[in-house]
JSON list of C-alpha atoms in Angstrom, two decimals:
[
{"chain": "A", "resi": 1, "resn": "MET", "atom": "CA", "xyz": [6.91, 17.46, -4.40]},
{"chain": "A", "resi": 2, "resn": "LYS", "atom": "CA", "xyz": [6.10, 13.88, -5.27]},
{"chain": "A", "resi": 3, "resn": "THR", "atom": "CA", "xyz": [6.80, 10.73, -3.29]},
{"chain": "A", "resi": 4, "resn": "GLY", "atom": "CA", "xyz": [6.48, 7.18, -4.51]},
{"chain": "A", "resi": 5, "resn": "ILE", "atom": "CA", "xyz": [6.12, 4.32, -2.06]},
{"chain": "A", "resi": 6, "resn": "ILE", "atom": "CA", "xyz": [6.77, 0.82, -3.36]},
{"chain": "A", "resi": 7, "resn": "VAL", "atom": "CA", "xyz": [5.34, -1.87, -1.07]},
{"chain": "A", "resi": 8, "resn": "GLY", "atom": "CA", "xyz": [6.31, -5.50, -1.62]},
{"chain": "A", "resi": 9, "resn": "SER", "atom": "CA", "xyz": [5.31, -7.20, 1.64]},
{"chain": "A", "resi": 10, "resn": "ASN", "atom": "CA", "xyz": [2.02, -8.19, 3.21]},
{"chain": "A", "resi": 11, "resn": "GLU", "atom": "CA", "xyz": [3.52, -8.14, 6.72]},
{"chain": "A", "resi": 12, "resn": "ARG", "atom": "CA", "xyz": [1.25, -6.02, 8.94]},
{"chain": "A", "resi": 13, "resn": "SER", "atom": "CA", "xyz": [4.10, -3.93, 10.41]},
{"chain": "A", "resi": 14, "resn": "ARG", "atom": "CA", "xyz": [5.44, -3.06, 6.95]},
{"chain": "A", "resi": 15, "resn": "LEU", "atom": "CA", "xyz": [2.00, -2.22, 5.58]},
{"chain": "A", "resi": 16, "resn": "THR", "atom": "CA", "xyz": [1.43, 0.02, 8.59]},
{"chain": "A", "resi": 17, "resn": "TYR", "atom": "CA", "xyz": [4.77, 1.76, 8.06]},
{"chain": "A", "resi": 18, "resn": "ALA", "atom": "CA", "xyz": [3.85, 2.41, 4.41]},
{"chain": "A", "resi": 19, "resn": "ALA", "atom": "CA", "xyz": [0.44, 3.72, 5.47]},
{"chain": "A", "resi": 20, "resn": "MET", "atom": "CA", "xyz": [1.92, 6.00, 8.16]},
{"chain": "A", "resi": 21, "resn": "SER", "atom": "CA", "xyz": [4.43, 7.36, 5.65]},
{"chain": "A", "resi": 22, "resn": "THR", "atom": "CA", "xyz": [1.59, 8.03, 3.21]},
{"chain": "A", "resi": 23, "resn": "VAL", "atom": "CA", "xyz": [-0.42, 9.88, 5.87]},
{"chain": "A", "resi": 24, "resn": "ILE", "atom": "CA", "xyz": [2.54, 12.03, 6.89]},
{"chain": "A", "resi": 25, "resn": "VAL", "atom": "CA", "xyz": [3.75, 12.89, 3.39]},
{"chain": "A", "resi": 26, "resn": "SER", "atom": "CA", "xyz": [0.28, 13.68, 2.06]},
{"chain": "A", "resi": 27, "resn": "SER", "atom": "CA", "xyz": [-0.53, 15.77, 5.16]},
{"chain": "A", "resi": 28, "resn": "ILE", "atom": "CA", "xyz": [2.29, 18.17, 4.32]},
{"chain": "A", "resi": 29, "resn": "GLY", "atom": "CA", "xyz": [0.78, 18.65, 0.87]},
{"chain": "A", "resi": 30, "resn": "ASP", "atom": "CA", "xyz": [2.88, 16.32, -1.26]},
{"chain": "A", "resi": 31, "resn": "GLU", "atom": "CA", "xyz": [1.47, 13.96, -3.86]},
{"chain": "A", "resi": 32, "resn": "VAL", "atom": "CA", "xyz": [1.94, 10.30, -2.93]},
{"chain": "A", "resi": 33, "resn": "TYR", "atom": "CA", "xyz": [1.83, 7.37, -5.33]},
{"chain": "A", "resi": 34, "resn": "VAL", "atom": "CA", "xyz": [1.72, 3.94, -3.70]},
{"chain": "A", "resi": 35, "resn": "PHE", "atom": "CA", "xyz": [2.71, 0.94, -5.81]},
{"chain": "A", "resi": 36, "resn": "LEU", "atom": "CA", "xyz": [1.67, -2.41, -4.34]},
{"chain": "A", "resi": 37, "resn": "THR", "atom": "CA", "xyz": [3.63, -5.29, -5.78]},
{"chain": "A", "resi": 38, "resn": "MET", "atom": "CA", "xyz": [4.27, -8.98, -5.17]},
{"chain": "A", "resi": 39, "resn": "ASP", "atom": "CA", "xyz": [2.84, -10.17, -1.80]},
{"chain": "A", "resi": 40, "resn": "ALA", "atom": "CA", "xyz": [1.66, -6.65, -0.89]},
{"chain": "A", "resi": 41, "resn": "VAL", "atom": "CA", "xyz": [-1.30, -6.94, -3.27]},
{"chain": "A", "resi": 42, "resn": "LYS", "atom": "CA", "xyz": [-2.67, -9.71, -1.04]},
{"chain": "A", "resi": 43, "resn": "GLY", "atom": "CA", "xyz": [-3.19, -7.17, 1.74]},
{"chain": "A", "resi": 44, "resn": "PHE", "atom": "CA", "xyz": [-5.46, -4.99, -0.38]},
{"chain": "A", "resi": 45, "resn": "THR", "atom": "CA", "xyz": [-8.06, -7.44, -1.60]},
{"chain": "A", "resi": 46, "resn": "LYS", "atom": "CA", "xyz": [-11.62, -7.50, -0.31]},
{"chain": "A", "resi": 47, "resn": "ASN", "atom": "CA", "xyz": [-10.52, -10.47, 1.84]},
{"chain": "A", "resi": 48, "resn": "PRO", "atom": "CA", "xyz": [-6.99, -9.40, 2.74]},
{"chain": "A", "resi": 49, "resn": "GLU", "atom": "CA", "xyz": [-4.25, -11.88, 3.50]},
{"chain": "A", "resi": 50, "resn": "VAL", "atom": "CA", "xyz": [-1.90, -10.27, 6.00]},
{"chain": "A", "resi": 51, "resn": "LYS", "atom": "CA", "xyz": [1.03, -11.78, 7.86]},
{"chain": "A", "resi": 52, "resn": "SER", "atom": "CA", "xyz": [1.46, -10.94, 11.53]},
{"chain": "A", "resi": 53, "resn": "GLU", "atom": "CA", "xyz": [4.51, -13.01, 12.34]},
{"chain": "A", "resi": 54, "resn": "ASP", "atom": "CA", "xyz": [6.93, -10.40, 13.66]},
{"chain": "A", "resi": 55, "resn": "ILE", "atom": "CA", "xyz": [6.76, -8.98, 17.18]},
{"chain": "A", "resi": 56, "resn": "SER", "atom": "CA", "xyz": [5.58, -5.54, 16.05]},
{"chain": "A", "resi": 57, "resn": "SER", "atom": "CA", "xyz": [2.72, -7.01, 14.02]},
{"chain": "A", "resi": 58, "resn": "LYS", "atom": "CA", "xyz": [1.63, -9.28, 16.87]},
{"chain": "A", "resi": 59, "resn": "THR", "atom": "CA", "xyz": [1.73, -6.37, 19.31]},
{"chain": "A", "resi": 60, "resn": "MET", "atom": "CA", "xyz": [-0.34, -4.19, 16.97]},
{"chain": "A", "resi": 61, "resn": "VAL", "atom": "CA", "xyz": [-3.02, -6.88, 16.84]},
{"chain": "A", "resi": 62, "resn": "GLU", "atom": "CA", "xyz": [-2.96, -7.41, 20.62]},
{"chain": "A", "resi": 63, "resn": "LYS", "atom": "CA", "xyz": [-3.23, -3.67, 21.33]},
{"chain": "A", "resi": 64, "resn": "LYS", "atom": "CA", "xyz": [-5.88, -3.21, 18.62]},
{"chain": "A", "resi": 65, "resn": "GLU", "atom": "CA", "xyz": [-3.87, -0.44, 16.96]},
{"chain": "A", "resi": 66, "resn": "GLU", "atom": "CA", "xyz": [-5.37, 1.36, 13.97]},
{"chain": "A", "resi": 67, "resn": "ASP", "atom": "CA", "xyz": [-4.93, -0.84, 10.91]},
{"chain": "A", "resi": 68, "resn": "TYR", "atom": "CA", "xyz": [-3.12, 0.08, 7.71]},
{"chain": "A", "resi": 69, "resn": "ILE", "atom": "CA", "xyz": [-6.31, 0.23, 5.62]},
{"chain": "A", "resi": 70, "resn": "SER", "atom": "CA", "xyz": [-7.85, 2.94, 7.81]},
{"chain": "A", "resi": 71, "resn": "LEU", "atom": "CA", "xyz": [-4.56, 4.87, 7.71]},
{"chain": "A", "resi": 72, "resn": "PHE", "atom": "CA", "xyz": [-4.52, 4.71, 3.91]},
{"chain": "A", "resi": 73, "resn": "ARG", "atom": "CA", "xyz": [-8.17, 5.85, 3.90]},
{"chain": "A", "resi": 74, "resn": "LYS", "atom": "CA", "xyz": [-7.19, 8.88, 5.99]},
{"chain": "A", "resi": 75, "resn": "ALA", "atom": "CA", "xyz": [-4.38, 9.70, 3.60]},
{"chain": "A", "resi": 76, "resn": "LYS", "atom": "CA", "xyz": [-6.62, 9.38, 0.56]},
{"chain": "A", "resi": 77, "resn": "LYS", "atom": "CA", "xyz": [-8.98, 12.01, 2.00]},
{"chain": "A", "resi": 78, "resn": "SER", "atom": "CA", "xyz": [-6.26, 14.57, 1.20]},
{"chain": "A", "resi": 79, "resn": "GLY", "atom": "CA", "xyz": [-6.93, 14.03, -2.51]},
{"chain": "A", "resi": 80, "resn": "LYS", "atom": "CA", "xyz": [-3.18, 13.70, -3.03]},
{"chain": "A", "resi": 81, "resn": "VAL", "atom": "CA", "xyz": [-2.82, 9.90, -2.81]},
{"chain": "A", "resi": 82, "resn": "LYS", "atom": "CA", "xyz": [-3.11, 7.35, -5.58]},
{"chain": "A", "resi": 83, "resn": "ILE", "atom": "CA", "xyz": [-2.77, 3.61, -4.94]},
{"chain": "A", "resi": 84, "resn": "TYR", "atom": "CA", "xyz": [-1.82, 1.21, -7.72]},
{"chain": "A", "resi": 85, "resn": "ALA", "atom": "CA", "xyz": [-1.89, -2.58, -7.64]},
{"chain": "A", "resi": 86, "resn": "CYS", "atom": "CA", "xyz": [0.94, -3.97, -9.77]},
{"chain": "A", "resi": 87, "resn": "SER", "atom": "CA", "xyz": [-0.32, -5.44, -13.03]},
{"chain": "A", "resi": 88, "resn": "TYR", "atom": "CA", "xyz": [2.24, -8.25, -12.91]},
{"chain": "A", "resi": 89, "resn": "ALA", "atom": "CA", "xyz": [1.44, -9.26, -9.31]},
{"chain": "A", "resi": 90, "resn": "SER", "atom": "CA", "xyz": [-2.30, -9.01, -10.04]},
{"chain": "A", "resi": 91, "resn": "LYS", "atom": "CA", "xyz": [-1.89, -11.35, -12.98]},
{"chain": "A", "resi": 92, "resn": "LEU", "atom": "CA", "xyz": [0.35, -13.66, -10.96]},
{"chain": "A", "resi": 93, "resn": "PHE", "atom": "CA", "xyz": [-2.30, -14.10, -8.24]},
{"chain": "A", "resi": 94, "resn": "GLY", "atom": "CA", "xyz": [-5.29, -13.96, -10.59]},
{"chain": "A", "resi": 95, "resn": "TYR", "atom": "CA", "xyz": [-6.68, -10.67, -9.21]},
{"chain": "A", "resi": 96, "resn": "THR", "atom": "CA", "xyz": [-8.86, -8.27, -11.15]},
{"chain": "A", "resi": 97, "resn": "LYS", "atom": "CA", "xyz": [-9.89, -4.74, -10.14]},
{"chain": "A", "resi": 98, "resn": "ASP", "atom": "CA", "xyz": [-13.05, -6.22, -8.60]},
{"chain": "A", "resi": 99, "resn": "ASP", "atom": "CA", "xyz": [-10.96, -8.30, -6.20]},
{"chain": "A", "resi": 100, "resn": "TYR", "atom": "CA", "xyz": [-9.37, -5.24, -4.62]},
{"chain": "A", "resi": 101, "resn": "SER", "atom": "CA", "xyz": [-10.52, -2.99, -1.82]},
{"chain": "A", "resi": 102, "resn": "ASP", "atom": "CA", "xyz": [-12.02, 0.32, -2.89]},
{"chain": "A", "resi": 103, "resn": "ILE", "atom": "CA", "xyz": [-8.86, 2.17, -1.81]},
{"chain": "A", "resi": 104, "resn": "VAL", "atom": "CA", "xyz": [-6.97, 0.71, -4.78]},
{"chain": "A", "resi": 105, "resn": "ASP", "atom": "CA", "xyz": [-7.40, 3.18, -7.63]},
{"chain": "A", "resi": 106, "resn": "GLU", "atom": "CA", "xyz": [-6.29, 0.97, -10.47]},
{"chain": "A", "resi": 107, "resn": "ILE", "atom": "CA", "xyz": [-4.15, -1.88, -11.67]},
{"chain": "A", "resi": 108, "resn": "ALA", "atom": "CA", "xyz": [-1.07, -0.45, -13.37]},
{"chain": "A", "resi": 109, "resn": "GLY", "atom": "CA", "xyz": [2.47, -1.29, -14.31]},
{"chain": "A", "resi": 110, "resn": "ILE", "atom": "CA", "xyz": [5.71, 0.00, -12.87]},
{"chain": "A", "resi": 111, "resn": "THR", "atom": "CA", "xyz": [6.07, 2.27, -15.90]},
{"chain": "A", "resi": 112, "resn": "THR", "atom": "CA", "xyz": [2.89, 4.18, -15.03]},
{"chain": "A", "resi": 113, "resn": "PHE", "atom": "CA", "xyz": [4.03, 4.50, -11.42]},
{"chain": "A", "resi": 114, "resn": "SER", "atom": "CA", "xyz": [7.52, 5.66, -12.47]},
{"chain": "A", "resi": 115, "resn": "MET", "atom": "CA", "xyz": [6.10, 8.29, -14.82]},
{"chain": "A", "resi": 116, "resn": "ASP", "atom": "CA", "xyz": [3.81, 9.63, -12.09]},
{"chain": "A", "resi": 117, "resn": "VAL", "atom": "CA", "xyz": [6.66, 9.88, -9.57]},
{"chain": "A", "resi": 118, "resn": "GLU", "atom": "CA", "xyz": [9.22, 11.24, -12.03]},
{"chain": "A", "resi": 119, "resn": "GLY", "atom": "CA", "xyz": [11.50, 13.71, -10.26]},
{"chain": "A", "resi": 120, "resn": "GLY", "atom": "CA", "xyz": [10.24, 12.71, -6.81]},
{"chain": "A", "resi": 121, "resn": "GLN", "atom": "CA", "xyz": [11.65, 10.55, -4.08]},
{"chain": "A", "resi": 122, "resn": "ILE", "atom": "CA", "xyz": [11.05, 6.80, -3.76]},
{"chain": "A", "resi": 123, "resn": "ILE", "atom": "CA", "xyz": [10.56, 4.86, -0.52]},
{"chain": "A", "resi": 124, "resn": "SER", "atom": "CA", "xyz": [10.70, 1.06, -0.67]},
{"chain": "A", "resi": 125, "resn": "VAL", "atom": "CA", "xyz": [9.00, -1.12, 1.93]},
{"chain": "A", "resi": 126, "resn": "TRP", "atom": "CA", "xyz": [9.90, -4.80, 1.66]}
]
């Protein structure tokens, strides 16, 4: 089965939820395609910009919980996870592939993501 996860926020708690979902779904053997769009792309640059304004995010920082990047790294070890940075959002913020963390596989459009996930389920994290 295939699962697509669309992430549109750079709020720590939402990024962590998306990462946990990716770990779980890929660990049961499903392919996972993560599409980072709008503010979410900011959380995946080499110098990430992440919001920690909600209570959950603040608590995660205080308790030094595992961060979303390391969770995505774990998921990618399965070989079943692909992470796209939205081409529109990348252009909007002036990011190139070199600006992104190594866990981002490529800059792509929503069409590429949709074709990869065709027939699968979609989870949206905003």
